[in-house]
Amino acid sequence: MNSQSPKIDAFLSRAGRWQGAAQKLRSLLLDCGLEEGLKWGKPCFMFEGSNVAIIQPFKEHCSLMFFKGALLKDTHGVLCSQGENTQSAMRLEFTSEAQVKKTVVRSLVKQAIAVEKAKLKVDFKAKHELELPEELTQVLKKDRRLAKAFGALTPGRRRAYVLHFTGAKQSKTRAARIEKCTPKILAGKGINDR
């Protein structure tokens, strides 16, 4: 069994109602040979340095999110999407420690490790199919500096901006959002970066 991190111990001591489920998940993940560390303030589990899964306590449930969950075969029908715009991550959701089934979790973790060993990648459709809103297209045509900065952003950051801009129903709101985000784009930051 891999060594346990004191940072994860501290996190679990504050996990409240999800402490039992999170501890059980941690034990299963470590038994499968994963290494643990604290990333994004949560217990993250890696295989040879690559992120495999992360424990996420929420208000309504505790989840085990697989970073490349879209590549796993969900033979038990238990994985659900992180959200409507998520293409890679899939998660298990638990509302009690009793719902954490060893065989199901181990099966998915073994698959996730096999995905990492095979160096498989998720084909992000958004990289190829990113449709810019007309308001952004017009601004980028007029401002070469902004166009260059937007093009230099990672695909995920460009996608996050496009989702933010197109989330507005009215053209004037989309234009206002673009104007407000321009300094961050010019600074090379994503919409959620500080």
PDB file of C-alpha atoms in Angstrom:
ATOM      1  CA  MET A   1       0.000   0.000   0.000  1.00  0.00           C
ATOM      2  CA  ASN A   2       1.284   3.498  -0.849  1.00  0.00           C
ATOM      3  CA  SER A   3       2.097   5.930   1.939  1.00  0.00           C
ATOM      4  CA  GLN A   4      -0.596   8.305   3.082  1.00  0.00           C
ATOM      5  CA  SER A   5      -0.155  12.052   2.866  1.00  0.00           C
ATOM      6  CA  PRO A   6      -0.588  14.131   6.044  1.00  0.00           C
ATOM      7  CA  LYS A   7      -2.282  16.790   3.887  1.00  0.00           C
ATOM      8  CA  ILE A   8      -4.947  14.273   2.865  1.00  0.00           C
ATOM      9  CA  ASP A   9      -5.302  13.212   6.506  1.00  0.00           C
ATOM     10  CA  ALA A  10      -5.979  16.852   7.397  1.00  0.00           C
ATOM     11  CA  PHE A  11      -8.457  17.219   4.528  1.00  0.00           C
ATOM     12  CA  LEU A  12     -10.363  14.113   5.600  1.00  0.00           C
ATOM     13  CA  SER A  13     -10.521  15.282   9.207  1.00  0.00           C
ATOM     14  CA  ARG A  14     -12.540  18.253   7.911  1.00  0.00           C
ATOM     15  CA  ALA A  15     -14.699  16.285   5.441  1.00  0.00           C
ATOM     16  CA  GLY A  16     -17.734  16.346   7.716  1.00  0.00           C
ATOM     17  CA  ARG A  17     -20.539  14.053   6.676  1.00  0.00           C
ATOM     18  CA  TRP A  18     -18.487  12.680   3.772  1.00  0.00           C
ATOM     19  CA  GLN A  19     -15.528  11.621   5.898  1.00  0.00           C
ATOM     20  CA  GLY A  20     -16.443   7.908   5.862  1.00  0.00           C
ATOM     21  CA  ALA A  21     -17.074   7.749   2.111  1.00  0.00           C
ATOM     22  CA  ALA A  22     -13.934   9.750   1.333  1.00  0.00           C
ATOM     23  CA  GLN A  23     -11.787   7.585   3.610  1.00  0.00           C
ATOM     24  CA  LYS A  24     -13.145   4.395   2.036  1.00  0.00           C
ATOM     25  CA  LEU A  25     -12.454   5.772  -1.456  1.00  0.00           C
ATOM     26  CA  ARG A  26      -8.947   6.781  -0.425  1.00  0.00           C
ATOM     27  CA  SER A  27      -8.182   3.291   0.858  1.00  0.00           C
ATOM     28  CA  LEU A  28      -9.450   1.691  -2.356  1.00  0.00           C
ATOM     29  CA  LEU A  29      -7.459   4.059  -4.557  1.00  0.00           C
ATOM     30  CA  LEU A  30      -4.252   3.515  -2.614  1.00  0.00           C
ATOM     31  CA  ASP A  31      -4.821  -0.271  -2.652  1.00  0.00           C
ATOM     32  CA  CYS A  32      -5.000  -0.071  -6.447  1.00  0.00           C
ATOM     33  CA  GLY A  33      -1.484   1.372  -6.494  1.00  0.00           C
ATOM     34  CA  LEU A  34      -2.214   5.048  -7.019  1.00  0.00           C
ATOM     35  CA  GLU A  35      -0.186   7.826  -5.387  1.00  0.00           C
ATOM     36  CA  GLU A  36      -2.012  10.610  -3.552  1.00  0.00           C
ATOM     37  CA  GLY A  37      -1.542  14.340  -3.277  1.00  0.00           C
ATOM     38  CA  LEU A  38      -3.557  17.453  -2.592  1.00  0.00           C
ATOM     39  CA  LYS A  39      -4.474  19.277  -5.810  1.00  0.00           C
ATOM     40  CA  TRP A  40      -7.056  22.029  -6.195  1.00  0.00           C
ATOM     41  CA  GLY A  41      -7.549  21.618  -2.444  1.00  0.00           C
ATOM     42  CA  LYS A  42      -8.868  18.044  -2.873  1.00  0.00           C
ATOM     43  CA  PRO A  43      -7.406  14.517  -2.552  1.00  0.00           C
ATOM     44  CA  CYS A  44      -6.083  13.686  -6.009  1.00  0.00           C
ATOM     45  CA  PHE A  45      -4.790  10.264  -7.050  1.00  0.00           C
ATOM     46  CA  MET A  46      -2.161   9.729  -9.714  1.00  0.00           C
ATOM     47  CA  PHE A  47      -0.522   6.954 -11.698  1.00  0.00           C
ATOM     48  CA  GLU A  48       3.107   7.670 -12.585  1.00  0.00           C
ATOM     49  CA  GLY A  49       2.470  11.409 -12.204  1.00  0.00           C
ATOM     50  CA  SER A  50      -0.708  11.524 -14.310  1.00  0.00           C
ATOM     51  CA  ASN A  51      -3.972  12.529 -12.644  1.00  0.00           C
ATOM     52  CA  VAL A  52      -6.423   9.620 -12.549  1.00  0.00           C
ATOM     53  CA  ALA A  53      -9.139  10.538 -10.019  1.00  0.00           C
ATOM     54  CA  ILE A  54     -10.065  13.127  -7.421  1.00  0.00           C
ATOM     55  CA  ILE A  55     -12.387  12.976  -4.414  1.00  0.00           C
ATOM     56  CA  GLN A  56     -14.848  15.864  -4.409  1.00  0.00           C
ATOM     57  CA  PRO A  57     -17.147  16.427  -1.430  1.00  0.00           C
ATOM     58  CA  PHE A  58     -20.197  18.466  -2.392  1.00  0.00           C
ATOM     59  CA  LYS A  59     -23.209  19.581  -0.405  1.00  0.00           C
ATOM     60  CA  GLU A  60     -25.526  16.861  -1.741  1.00  0.00           C
ATOM     61  CA  HIS A  61     -23.022  14.089  -2.444  1.00  0.00           C
ATOM     62  CA  CYS A  62     -19.409  12.987  -2.390  1.00  0.00           C
ATOM     63  CA  SER A  63     -17.977  12.113  -5.760  1.00  0.00           C
ATOM     64  CA  LEU A  64     -15.024  10.297  -7.234  1.00  0.00           C
ATOM     65  CA  MET A  65     -14.230  12.028 -10.503  1.00  0.00           C
ATOM     66  CA  PHE A  66     -12.145  10.298 -13.173  1.00  0.00           C
ATOM     67  CA  PHE A  67     -10.238  12.795 -15.294  1.00  0.00           C
ATOM     68  CA  LYS A  68     -10.525  10.620 -18.422  1.00  0.00           C
ATOM     69  CA  GLY A  69     -13.834   9.029 -17.464  1.00  0.00           C
ATOM     70  CA  ALA A  70     -15.141   9.332 -21.013  1.00  0.00           C
ATOM     71  CA  LEU A  71     -12.647   6.607 -21.995  1.00  0.00           C
ATOM     72  CA  LEU A  72     -13.903   4.143 -19.365  1.00  0.00           C
ATOM     73  CA  LYS A  73     -16.441   1.388 -20.070  1.00  0.00           C
ATOM     74  CA  ASP A  74     -19.281   1.958 -17.618  1.00  0.00           C
ATOM     75  CA  THR A  75     -20.445  -1.655 -17.385  1.00  0.00           C
ATOM     76  CA  HIS A  76     -22.188  -0.917 -14.072  1.00  0.00           C
ATOM     77  CA  GLY A  77     -24.040   2.159 -15.400  1.00  0.00           C
ATOM     78  CA  VAL A  78     -22.844   4.344 -12.523  1.00  0.00           C
ATOM     79  CA  LEU A  79     -20.808   7.138 -14.126  1.00  0.00           C
ATOM     80  CA  CYS A  80     -22.360  10.537 -14.693  1.00  0.00           C
ATOM     81  CA  SER A  81     -21.155  13.683 -16.395  1.00  0.00           C
ATOM     82  CA  GLN A  82     -19.665  16.633 -14.520  1.00  0.00           C
ATOM     83  CA  GLY A  83     -21.855  19.003 -16.553  1.00  0.00           C
ATOM     84  CA  GLU A  84     -23.337  19.641 -19.960  1.00  0.00           C
ATOM     85  CA  ASN A  85     -20.086  21.056 -21.383  1.00  0.00           C
ATOM     86  CA  THR A  86     -17.792  18.386 -19.956  1.00  0.00           C
ATOM     87  CA  GLN A  87     -16.193  16.083 -22.496  1.00  0.00           C
ATOM     88  CA  SER A  88     -13.658  14.082 -20.510  1.00  0.00           C
ATOM     89  CA  ALA A  89     -14.451  13.868 -16.807  1.00  0.00           C
ATOM     90  CA  MET A  90     -17.018  11.417 -15.462  1.00  0.00           C
ATOM     91  CA  ARG A  91     -17.818  10.751 -11.846  1.00  0.00           C
ATOM     92  CA  LEU A  92     -19.357   8.392  -9.345  1.00  0.00           C
ATOM     93  CA  GLU A  93     -21.685  10.056  -6.833  1.00  0.00           C
ATOM     94  CA  PHE A  94     -22.285   8.779  -3.306  1.00  0.00           C
ATOM     95  CA  THR A  95     -24.790   9.931  -0.718  1.00  0.00           C
ATOM     96  CA  SER A  96     -23.531   7.484   1.906  1.00  0.00           C
ATOM     97  CA  GLU A  97     -20.451   5.426   2.709  1.00  0.00           C
ATOM     98  CA  ALA A  98     -22.491   2.246   2.098  1.00  0.00           C
ATOM     99  CA  GLN A  99     -22.852   3.209  -1.589  1.00  0.00           C
ATOM    100  CA  VAL A 100     -19.078   2.936  -2.110  1.00  0.00           C
ATOM    101  CA  LYS A 101     -18.854  -0.542  -3.655  1.00  0.00           C
ATOM    102  CA  LYS A 102     -15.335  -1.981  -3.726  1.00  0.00           C
ATOM    103  CA  THR A 103     -15.798  -4.052  -6.874  1.00  0.00           C
ATOM    104  CA  VAL A 104     -17.244  -1.143  -8.873  1.00  0.00           C
ATOM    105  CA  VAL A 105     -14.616   1.369  -7.761  1.00  0.00           C
ATOM    106  CA  ARG A 106     -11.733  -1.072  -8.287  1.00  0.00           C
ATOM    107  CA  SER A 107     -13.005  -1.999 -11.744  1.00  0.00           C
ATOM    108  CA  LEU A 108     -13.124   1.655 -12.815  1.00  0.00           C
ATOM    109  CA  VAL A 109      -9.750   2.471 -11.240  1.00  0.00           C
ATOM    110  CA  LYS A 110      -8.113  -0.482 -13.022  1.00  0.00           C
ATOM    111  CA  GLN A 111      -9.569   0.757 -16.307  1.00  0.00           C
ATOM    112  CA  ALA A 112      -8.339   4.293 -15.583  1.00  0.00           C
ATOM    113  CA  ILE A 113      -4.832   2.969 -14.880  1.00  0.00           C
ATOM    114  CA  ALA A 114      -4.940   1.004 -18.154  1.00  0.00           C
ATOM    115  CA  VAL A 115      -5.928   4.227 -19.964  1.00  0.00           C
ATOM    116  CA  GLU A 116      -2.852   5.955 -18.491  1.00  0.00           C
ATOM    117  CA  LYS A 117      -0.542   3.030 -19.288  1.00  0.00           C
ATOM    118  CA  ALA A 118      -1.770   3.095 -22.892  1.00  0.00           C
ATOM    119  CA  LYS A 119      -1.308   6.906 -22.940  1.00  0.00           C
ATOM    120  CA  LEU A 120      -4.811   7.344 -24.347  1.00  0.00           C
ATOM    121  CA  LYS A 121      -6.156  10.852 -24.888  1.00  0.00           C
ATOM    122  CA  VAL A 122      -9.703  12.141 -25.022  1.00  0.00           C
ATOM    123  CA  ASP A 123     -10.566  13.613 -28.420  1.00  0.00           C
ATOM    124  CA  PHE A 124     -11.954  17.003 -27.457  1.00  0.00           C
ATOM    125  CA  LYS A 125     -14.490  17.871 -30.111  1.00  0.00           C
ATOM    126  CA  ALA A 126     -14.481  21.508 -29.023  1.00  0.00           C
ATOM    127  CA  LYS A 127     -10.867  21.861 -30.183  1.00  0.00           C
ATOM    128  CA  HIS A 128     -12.014  21.177 -33.703  1.00  0.00           C
ATOM    129  CA  GLU A 129     -15.533  22.588 -33.586  1.00  0.00           C
ATOM    130  CA  LEU A 130     -15.224  25.806 -31.582  1.00  0.00           C
ATOM    131  CA  GLU A 131     -17.742  28.211 -33.059  1.00  0.00           C
ATOM    132  CA  LEU A 132     -17.050  31.810 -32.127  1.00  0.00           C
ATOM    133  CA  PRO A 133     -19.994  34.155 -31.575  1.00  0.00           C
ATOM    134  CA  GLU A 134     -20.345  36.858 -34.242  1.00  0.00           C
ATOM    135  CA  GLU A 135     -19.587  39.599 -31.698  1.00  0.00           C
ATOM    136  CA  LEU A 136     -16.227  38.016 -30.856  1.00  0.00           C
ATOM    137  CA  THR A 137     -15.390  37.440 -34.520  1.00  0.00           C
ATOM    138  CA  GLN A 138     -15.979  41.150 -35.242  1.00  0.00           C
ATOM    139  CA  VAL A 139     -13.846  42.296 -32.294  1.00  0.00           C
ATOM    140  CA  LEU A 140     -11.018  39.938 -33.242  1.00  0.00           C
ATOM    141  CA  LYS A 141     -11.052  41.237 -36.839  1.00  0.00           C
ATOM    142  CA  LYS A 142     -10.694  44.826 -35.597  1.00  0.00           C
ATOM    143  CA  ASP A 143      -8.111  44.194 -32.863  1.00  0.00           C
ATOM    144  CA  ARG A 144      -5.103  42.183 -34.060  1.00  0.00           C
ATOM    145  CA  ARG A 145      -3.479  42.268 -30.618  1.00  0.00           C
ATOM    146  CA  LEU A 146      -6.557  40.732 -29.029  1.00  0.00           C
ATOM    147  CA  ALA A 147      -6.843  38.177 -31.845  1.00  0.00           C
ATOM    148  CA  LYS A 148      -3.227  37.126 -31.281  1.00  0.00           C
ATOM    149  CA  ALA A 149      -3.742  36.907 -27.499  1.00  0.00           C
ATOM    150  CA  PHE A 150      -6.962  34.906 -27.901  1.00  0.00           C
ATOM    151  CA  GLY A 151      -5.242  32.529 -30.331  1.00  0.00           C
ATOM    152  CA  ALA A 152      -2.368  32.030 -27.870  1.00  0.00           C
ATOM    153  CA  LEU A 153      -4.703  30.837 -25.095  1.00  0.00           C
ATOM    154  CA  THR A 154      -4.959  27.114 -24.424  1.00  0.00           C
ATOM    155  CA  PRO A 155      -7.876  25.388 -26.159  1.00  0.00           C
ATOM    156  CA  GLY A 156      -9.626  24.977 -22.814  1.00  0.00           C
ATOM    157  CA  ARG A 157      -9.332  28.671 -21.990  1.00  0.00           C
ATOM    158  CA  ARG A 158     -10.617  29.695 -25.437  1.00  0.00           C
ATOM    159  CA  ARG A 159     -13.515  27.290 -25.016  1.00  0.00           C
ATOM    160  CA  ALA A 160     -14.348  28.645 -21.544  1.00  0.00           C
ATOM    161  CA  TYR A 161     -14.492  32.190 -22.919  1.00  0.00           C
ATOM    162  CA  VAL A 162     -16.668  31.141 -25.849  1.00  0.00           C
ATOM    163  CA  LEU A 163     -19.052  29.314 -23.489  1.00  0.00           C
ATOM    164  CA  HIS A 164     -19.219  32.433 -21.295  1.00  0.00           C
ATOM    165  CA  PHE A 165     -19.863  34.728 -24.237  1.00  0.00           C
ATOM    166  CA  THR A 166     -22.443  32.501 -25.934  1.00  0.00           C
ATOM    167  CA  GLY A 167     -24.227  31.961 -22.628  1.00  0.00           C
ATOM    168  CA  ALA A 168     -25.728  35.424 -23.073  1.00  0.00           C
ATOM    169  CA  LYS A 169     -28.970  35.564 -25.046  1.00  0.00           C
ATOM    170  CA  GLN A 170     -28.655  39.143 -26.261  1.00  0.00           C
ATOM    171  CA  SER A 171     -25.999  40.478 -28.591  1.00  0.00           C
ATOM    172  CA  LYS A 172     -25.351  43.542 -26.425  1.00  0.00           C
ATOM    173  CA  THR A 173     -24.724  41.281 -23.406  1.00  0.00           C
ATOM    174  CA  ARG A 174     -22.294  39.136 -25.409  1.00  0.00           C
ATOM    175  CA  ALA A 175     -20.482  42.316 -26.534  1.00  0.00           C
ATOM    176  CA  ALA A 176     -20.322  43.590 -22.935  1.00  0.00           C
ATOM    177  CA  ARG A 177     -18.904  40.271 -21.739  1.00  0.00           C
ATOM    178  CA  ILE A 178     -16.242  40.352 -24.455  1.00  0.00           C
ATOM    179  CA  GLU A 179     -15.282  43.908 -23.512  1.00  0.00           C
ATOM    180  CA  LYS A 180     -15.093  43.022 -19.818  1.00  0.00           C
ATOM    181  CA  CYS A 181     -12.902  39.944 -20.506  1.00  0.00           C
ATOM    182  CA  THR A 182     -10.534  41.679 -22.944  1.00  0.00           C
ATOM    183  CA  PRO A 183      -7.924  42.653 -20.280  1.00  0.00           C
ATOM    184  CA  LYS A 184      -7.738  39.042 -19.033  1.00  0.00           C
ATOM    185  CA  ILE A 185      -7.375  37.685 -22.560  1.00  0.00           C
ATOM    186  CA  LEU A 186      -4.612  40.204 -23.303  1.00  0.00           C
ATOM    187  CA  ALA A 187      -2.875  39.083 -20.096  1.00  0.00           C
ATOM    188  CA  GLY A 188      -3.029  35.447 -21.267  1.00  0.00           C
ATOM    189  CA  LYS A 189      -5.387  34.448 -18.471  1.00  0.00           C
ATOM    190  CA  GLY A 190      -8.401  32.177 -18.555  1.00  0.00           C
ATOM    191  CA  ILE A 191     -11.821  33.368 -17.483  1.00  0.00           C
ATOM    192  CA  ASN A 192     -11.424  31.803 -14.028  1.00  0.00           C
ATOM    193  CA  ASP A 193      -7.783  32.794 -13.502  1.00  0.00           C
ATOM    194  CA  ARG A 194      -6.934  35.543 -11.051  1.00  0.00           C
TER     195      ARG A 194
END
